[in-house]
Amino acid sequence: KSKGNTVEADPLIEKYGADTVRGFILFAAPPEKELEWNDKGIEGISRFLGRVERFVDSSVPQTAGAGNFEPEKLPKALKAYYVMLNKTIKKVKEDVEKDFHFNTAIAALMEYMNYLYAFTPAEAERAEYNALLKRAVESVVLLLAPFTPHSCEELWQKLGNKKSIFLASL
């Protein structure tokens, strides 16, 4: 503070919301390093959170009434989708629980969102895909919740869950 190198959070929270500011702070640097403030970075997190919200919104109609799936019976492309989901879950959990590397956990979620957006299932696999998509979307929201709790609580409700996201588990 004495060097005048602080960033006032209130205007940023008013403009982007508390979750976006929190997400940026956690993404911008590992806990043991100083944070180099960058306005473009906060805009990037804002875009990412918007992408997650749009993906959840577009997934809700597809996943409504989706059944279960058996991982060992999934077709090859959907098995790869399932493996990618589990790798992401493992990476985020390890980064958070073991190393407190929130920045790399958020980066893993960003990479996984890119994968989800790019994935196109075969029409014959639609029912299995919808069930797997439901699991993937719920997992992304659950994994993102510690970083952006307010946004994820809203997304959790959009997914049809009645109880708080913080009472759920992977």
C-alpha atoms as a PDB file:
ATOM      1  CA  LYS A   1       0.000   0.000   0.000  1.00  0.00           C
ATOM      2  CA  SER A   2       2.744   2.458   0.899  1.00  0.00           C
ATOM      3  CA  LYS A   3       4.190   2.073  -2.622  1.00  0.00           C
ATOM      4  CA  GLY A   4       0.850   2.814  -4.268  1.00  0.00           C
ATOM      5  CA  ASN A   5       0.814  -0.527  -6.064  1.00  0.00           C
ATOM      6  CA  THR A   6      -2.613  -1.742  -4.949  1.00  0.00           C
ATOM      7  CA  VAL A   7      -5.724  -2.325  -7.013  1.00  0.00           C
ATOM      8  CA  GLU A   8      -9.064  -1.183  -5.648  1.00  0.00           C
ATOM      9  CA  ALA A   9     -11.424  -4.178  -5.752  1.00  0.00           C
ATOM     10  CA  ASP A  10     -14.790  -2.416  -5.376  1.00  0.00           C
ATOM     11  CA  PRO A  11     -14.951  -0.920  -8.896  1.00  0.00           C
ATOM     12  CA  LEU A  12     -13.910  -4.257 -10.379  1.00  0.00           C
ATOM     13  CA  ILE A  13     -16.531  -6.121  -8.363  1.00  0.00           C
ATOM     14  CA  GLU A  14     -19.164  -3.632  -9.526  1.00  0.00           C
ATOM     15  CA  LYS A  15     -18.123  -4.086 -13.160  1.00  0.00           C
ATOM     16  CA  TYR A  16     -17.398  -7.841 -13.306  1.00  0.00           C
ATOM     17  CA  GLY A  17     -18.863  -9.341 -10.133  1.00  0.00           C
ATOM     18  CA  ALA A  18     -17.162 -10.831  -7.087  1.00  0.00           C
ATOM     19  CA  ASP A  19     -16.765 -14.292  -8.629  1.00  0.00           C
ATOM     20  CA  THR A  20     -14.948 -12.962 -11.670  1.00  0.00           C
ATOM     21  CA  VAL A  21     -12.553 -10.942  -9.516  1.00  0.00           C
ATOM     22  CA  ARG A  22     -11.983 -13.931  -7.198  1.00  0.00           C
ATOM     23  CA  GLY A  23     -11.501 -16.233 -10.186  1.00  0.00           C
ATOM     24  CA  PHE A  24      -8.952 -13.892 -11.722  1.00  0.00           C
ATOM     25  CA  ILE A  25      -6.971 -13.523  -8.501  1.00  0.00           C
ATOM     26  CA  LEU A  26      -6.803 -17.301  -8.094  1.00  0.00           C
ATOM     27  CA  PHE A  27      -5.980 -17.866 -11.775  1.00  0.00           C
ATOM     28  CA  ALA A  28      -3.402 -15.129 -12.248  1.00  0.00           C
ATOM     29  CA  ALA A  29      -0.662 -16.533 -10.026  1.00  0.00           C
ATOM     30  CA  PRO A  30       0.129 -19.430  -7.709  1.00  0.00           C
ATOM     31  CA  PRO A  31      -0.237 -18.547  -4.018  1.00  0.00           C
ATOM     32  CA  GLU A  32       3.498 -18.321  -3.399  1.00  0.00           C
ATOM     33  CA  LYS A  33       4.048 -15.654  -6.076  1.00  0.00           C
ATOM     34  CA  GLU A  34       3.032 -12.027  -6.242  1.00  0.00           C
ATOM     35  CA  LEU A  35       0.155 -11.162  -8.527  1.00  0.00           C
ATOM     36  CA  GLU A  36       0.883  -8.999 -11.559  1.00  0.00           C
ATOM     37  CA  TRP A  37      -2.420  -7.228 -12.131  1.00  0.00           C
ATOM     38  CA  ASN A  38      -3.656  -7.253 -15.719  1.00  0.00           C
ATOM     39  CA  ASP A  39      -7.032  -5.887 -16.826  1.00  0.00           C
ATOM     40  CA  LYS A  40      -7.014  -8.175 -19.870  1.00  0.00           C
ATOM     41  CA  GLY A  41      -6.716 -11.161 -17.551  1.00  0.00           C
ATOM     42  CA  ILE A  42      -9.869 -10.269 -15.654  1.00  0.00           C
ATOM     43  CA  GLU A  43     -11.694  -9.890 -18.958  1.00  0.00           C
ATOM     44  CA  GLY A  44     -10.451 -13.357 -19.919  1.00  0.00           C
ATOM     45  CA  ILE A  45     -11.879 -14.911 -16.762  1.00  0.00           C
ATOM     46  CA  SER A  46     -15.124 -13.043 -17.368  1.00  0.00           C
ATOM     47  CA  ARG A  47     -15.325 -14.528 -20.870  1.00  0.00           C
ATOM     48  CA  PHE A  48     -14.531 -17.996 -19.514  1.00  0.00           C
ATOM     49  CA  LEU A  49     -17.282 -17.813 -16.900  1.00  0.00           C
ATOM     50  CA  GLY A  50     -19.680 -16.607 -19.601  1.00  0.00           C
ATOM     51  CA  ARG A  51     -18.683 -19.602 -21.733  1.00  0.00           C
ATOM     52  CA  VAL A  52     -19.371 -21.965 -18.869  1.00  0.00           C
ATOM     53  CA  GLU A  53     -22.776 -20.385 -18.300  1.00  0.00           C
ATOM     54  CA  ARG A  54     -23.694 -20.603 -21.995  1.00  0.00           C
ATOM     55  CA  PHE A  55     -22.582 -24.235 -22.087  1.00  0.00           C
ATOM     56  CA  VAL A  56     -24.696 -25.076 -19.054  1.00  0.00           C
ATOM     57  CA  ASP A  57     -27.683 -23.231 -20.549  1.00  0.00           C
ATOM     58  CA  SER A  58     -27.369 -25.086 -23.853  1.00  0.00           C
ATOM     59  CA  SER A  59     -26.882 -28.427 -22.097  1.00  0.00           C
ATOM     60  CA  VAL A  60     -29.951 -28.253 -19.849  1.00  0.00           C
ATOM     61  CA  PRO A  61     -32.474 -29.219 -22.576  1.00  0.00           C
ATOM     62  CA  GLN A  62     -30.235 -32.058 -23.786  1.00  0.00           C
ATOM     63  CA  THR A  63     -29.613 -33.516 -20.368  1.00  0.00           C
ATOM     64  CA  ALA A  64     -33.142 -33.238 -18.977  1.00  0.00           C
ATOM     65  CA  GLY A  65     -34.280 -36.780 -18.343  1.00  0.00           C
ATOM     66  CA  ALA A  66     -30.922 -38.234 -19.343  1.00  0.00           C
ATOM     67  CA  GLY A  67     -30.419 -41.720 -17.991  1.00  0.00           C
ATOM     68  CA  ASN A  68     -27.307 -43.409 -16.730  1.00  0.00           C
ATOM     69  CA  PHE A  69     -24.440 -44.881 -18.690  1.00  0.00           C
ATOM     70  CA  GLU A  70     -22.046 -47.732 -18.142  1.00  0.00           C
ATOM     71  CA  PRO A  71     -18.473 -46.569 -18.801  1.00  0.00           C
ATOM     72  CA  GLU A  72     -17.279 -49.977 -19.993  1.00  0.00           C
ATOM     73  CA  LYS A  73     -20.062 -50.116 -22.613  1.00  0.00           C
ATOM     74  CA  LEU A  74     -19.438 -46.686 -24.112  1.00  0.00           C
ATOM     75  CA  PRO A  75     -18.442 -46.454 -27.788  1.00  0.00           C
ATOM     76  CA  LYS A  76     -14.815 -45.466 -28.471  1.00  0.00           C
ATOM     77  CA  ALA A  77     -15.392 -41.706 -28.918  1.00  0.00           C
ATOM     78  CA  LEU A  78     -17.511 -41.463 -25.785  1.00  0.00           C
ATOM     79  CA  LYS A  79     -14.954 -43.493 -23.819  1.00  0.00           C
ATOM     80  CA  ALA A  80     -12.355 -40.880 -24.753  1.00  0.00           C
ATOM     81  CA  TYR A  81     -14.808 -38.187 -23.590  1.00  0.00           C
ATOM     82  CA  TYR A  82     -15.258 -40.051 -20.288  1.00  0.00           C
ATOM     83  CA  VAL A  83     -11.494 -40.491 -19.840  1.00  0.00           C
ATOM     84  CA  MET A  84     -10.942 -36.772 -20.480  1.00  0.00           C
ATOM     85  CA  LEU A  85     -13.569 -35.948 -17.838  1.00  0.00           C
ATOM     86  CA  ASN A  86     -11.860 -38.154 -15.272  1.00  0.00           C
ATOM     87  CA  LYS A  87      -8.396 -36.794 -16.093  1.00  0.00           C
ATOM     88  CA  THR A  88      -9.718 -33.271 -15.578  1.00  0.00           C
ATOM     89  CA  ILE A  89     -11.338 -34.185 -12.259  1.00  0.00           C
ATOM     90  CA  LYS A  90      -8.094 -35.793 -11.082  1.00  0.00           C
ATOM     91  CA  LYS A  91      -5.959 -32.835 -12.196  1.00  0.00           C
ATOM     92  CA  VAL A  92      -8.174 -30.227 -10.531  1.00  0.00           C
ATOM     93  CA  LYS A  93      -8.443 -32.212  -7.297  1.00  0.00           C
ATOM     94  CA  GLU A  94      -4.668 -32.750  -7.097  1.00  0.00           C
ATOM     95  CA  ASP A  95      -3.880 -29.130  -7.901  1.00  0.00           C
ATOM     96  CA  VAL A  96      -6.251 -27.877  -5.228  1.00  0.00           C
ATOM     97  CA  GLU A  97      -5.873 -30.450  -2.471  1.00  0.00           C
ATOM     98  CA  LYS A  98      -2.193 -31.288  -2.729  1.00  0.00           C
ATOM     99  CA  ASP A  99      -0.452 -28.250  -4.115  1.00  0.00           C
ATOM    100  CA  PHE A 100      -2.883 -25.319  -3.703  1.00  0.00           C
ATOM    101  CA  HIS A 101      -2.191 -24.443  -7.338  1.00  0.00           C
ATOM    102  CA  PHE A 102      -5.520 -22.852  -8.062  1.00  0.00           C
ATOM    103  CA  ASN A 103      -4.201 -21.269 -11.258  1.00  0.00           C
ATOM    104  CA  THR A 104      -3.437 -24.615 -12.896  1.00  0.00           C
ATOM    105  CA  ALA A 105      -6.724 -26.089 -11.659  1.00  0.00           C
ATOM    106  CA  ILE A 106      -8.639 -23.267 -13.351  1.00  0.00           C
ATOM    107  CA  ALA A 107      -6.477 -23.670 -16.462  1.00  0.00           C
ATOM    108  CA  ALA A 108      -7.392 -27.384 -16.570  1.00  0.00           C
ATOM    109  CA  LEU A 109     -11.079 -26.437 -16.427  1.00  0.00           C
ATOM    110  CA  MET A 110     -10.551 -23.968 -19.274  1.00  0.00           C
ATOM    111  CA  GLU A 111      -8.915 -26.676 -21.371  1.00  0.00           C
ATOM    112  CA  TYR A 112     -11.734 -29.075 -20.592  1.00  0.00           C
ATOM    113  CA  MET A 113     -14.348 -26.486 -21.601  1.00  0.00           C
ATOM    114  CA  ASN A 114     -12.549 -26.135 -24.944  1.00  0.00           C
ATOM    115  CA  TYR A 115     -12.761 -29.910 -25.322  1.00  0.00           C
ATOM    116  CA  LEU A 116     -16.476 -29.938 -24.473  1.00  0.00           C
ATOM    117  CA  TYR A 117     -17.241 -27.216 -26.992  1.00  0.00           C
ATOM    118  CA  ALA A 118     -15.313 -29.010 -29.736  1.00  0.00           C
ATOM    119  CA  PHE A 119     -16.784 -32.471 -29.136  1.00  0.00           C
ATOM    120  CA  THR A 120     -19.485 -33.644 -31.568  1.00  0.00           C
ATOM    121  CA  PRO A 121     -21.123 -37.000 -30.848  1.00  0.00           C
ATOM    122  CA  ALA A 122     -22.385 -39.400 -33.474  1.00  0.00           C
ATOM    123  CA  GLU A 123     -26.170 -39.313 -33.804  1.00  0.00           C
ATOM    124  CA  ALA A 124     -26.435 -43.031 -32.939  1.00  0.00           C
ATOM    125  CA  GLU A 125     -24.730 -42.316 -29.602  1.00  0.00           C
ATOM    126  CA  ARG A 126     -27.068 -39.478 -28.584  1.00  0.00           C
ATOM    127  CA  ALA A 127     -28.692 -41.124 -25.508  1.00  0.00           C
ATOM    128  CA  GLU A 128     -25.355 -42.194 -24.031  1.00  0.00           C
ATOM    129  CA  TYR A 129     -23.848 -38.822 -24.876  1.00  0.00           C
ATOM    130  CA  ASN A 130     -26.651 -36.939 -23.113  1.00  0.00           C
ATOM    131  CA  ALA A 131     -26.114 -38.975 -19.935  1.00  0.00           C
ATOM    132  CA  LEU A 132     -22.353 -38.413 -20.133  1.00  0.00           C
ATOM    133  CA  LEU A 133     -22.846 -34.723 -20.920  1.00  0.00           C
ATOM    134  CA  LYS A 134     -24.957 -34.365 -17.791  1.00  0.00           C
ATOM    135  CA  ARG A 135     -22.128 -35.836 -15.713  1.00  0.00           C
ATOM    136  CA  ALA A 136     -19.569 -33.610 -17.449  1.00  0.00           C
ATOM    137  CA  VAL A 137     -21.544 -30.402 -16.973  1.00  0.00           C
ATOM    138  CA  GLU A 138     -22.279 -31.139 -13.324  1.00  0.00           C
ATOM    139  CA  SER A 139     -18.614 -31.995 -12.754  1.00  0.00           C
ATOM    140  CA  VAL A 140     -17.385 -28.742 -14.299  1.00  0.00           C
ATOM    141  CA  VAL A 141     -19.755 -26.716 -12.135  1.00  0.00           C
ATOM    142  CA  LEU A 142     -18.758 -28.666  -9.008  1.00  0.00           C
ATOM    143  CA  LEU A 143     -15.044 -28.273  -9.735  1.00  0.00           C
ATOM    144  CA  LEU A 144     -15.398 -24.559 -10.445  1.00  0.00           C
ATOM    145  CA  ALA A 145     -17.516 -23.872  -7.340  1.00  0.00           C
ATOM    146  CA  PRO A 146     -14.651 -23.312  -4.860  1.00  0.00           C
ATOM    147  CA  PHE A 147     -13.296 -20.559  -7.119  1.00  0.00           C
ATOM    148  CA  THR A 148     -16.564 -18.906  -8.175  1.00  0.00           C
ATOM    149  CA  PRO A 149     -19.158 -19.989  -5.604  1.00  0.00           C
ATOM    150  CA  HIS A 150     -22.001 -17.595  -6.369  1.00  0.00           C
ATOM    151  CA  SER A 151     -22.021 -18.233 -10.119  1.00  0.00           C
ATOM    152  CA  CYS A 152     -21.767 -21.979  -9.644  1.00  0.00           C
ATOM    153  CA  GLU A 153     -24.596 -22.045  -7.117  1.00  0.00           C
ATOM    154  CA  GLU A 154     -26.830 -20.412  -9.746  1.00  0.00           C
ATOM    155  CA  LEU A 155     -25.659 -22.829 -12.441  1.00  0.00           C
ATOM    156  CA  TRP A 156     -26.262 -25.756 -10.083  1.00  0.00           C
ATOM    157  CA  GLN A 157     -29.857 -24.613  -9.649  1.00  0.00           C
ATOM    158  CA  LYS A 158     -30.249 -24.266 -13.443  1.00  0.00           C
ATOM    159  CA  LEU A 159     -29.171 -27.894 -13.712  1.00  0.00           C
ATOM    160  CA  GLY A 160     -32.231 -28.818 -11.658  1.00  0.00           C
ATOM    161  CA  ASN A 161     -30.581 -29.414  -8.318  1.00  0.00           C
ATOM    162  CA  LYS A 162     -32.561 -28.330  -5.275  1.00  0.00           C
ATOM    163  CA  LYS A 163     -29.877 -28.489  -2.582  1.00  0.00           C
ATOM    164  CA  SER A 164     -26.832 -26.258  -2.458  1.00  0.00           C
ATOM    165  CA  ILE A 165     -23.874 -27.180  -4.633  1.00  0.00           C
ATOM    166  CA  PHE A 166     -21.776 -27.238  -1.470  1.00  0.00           C
ATOM    167  CA  LEU A 167     -23.738 -30.238  -0.206  1.00  0.00           C
ATOM    168  CA  ALA A 168     -22.904 -32.201  -3.364  1.00  0.00           C
ATOM    169  CA  SER A 169     -19.854 -34.281  -4.190  1.00  0.00           C
ATOM    170  CA  LEU A 170     -18.207 -35.694  -7.304  1.00  0.00           C
END
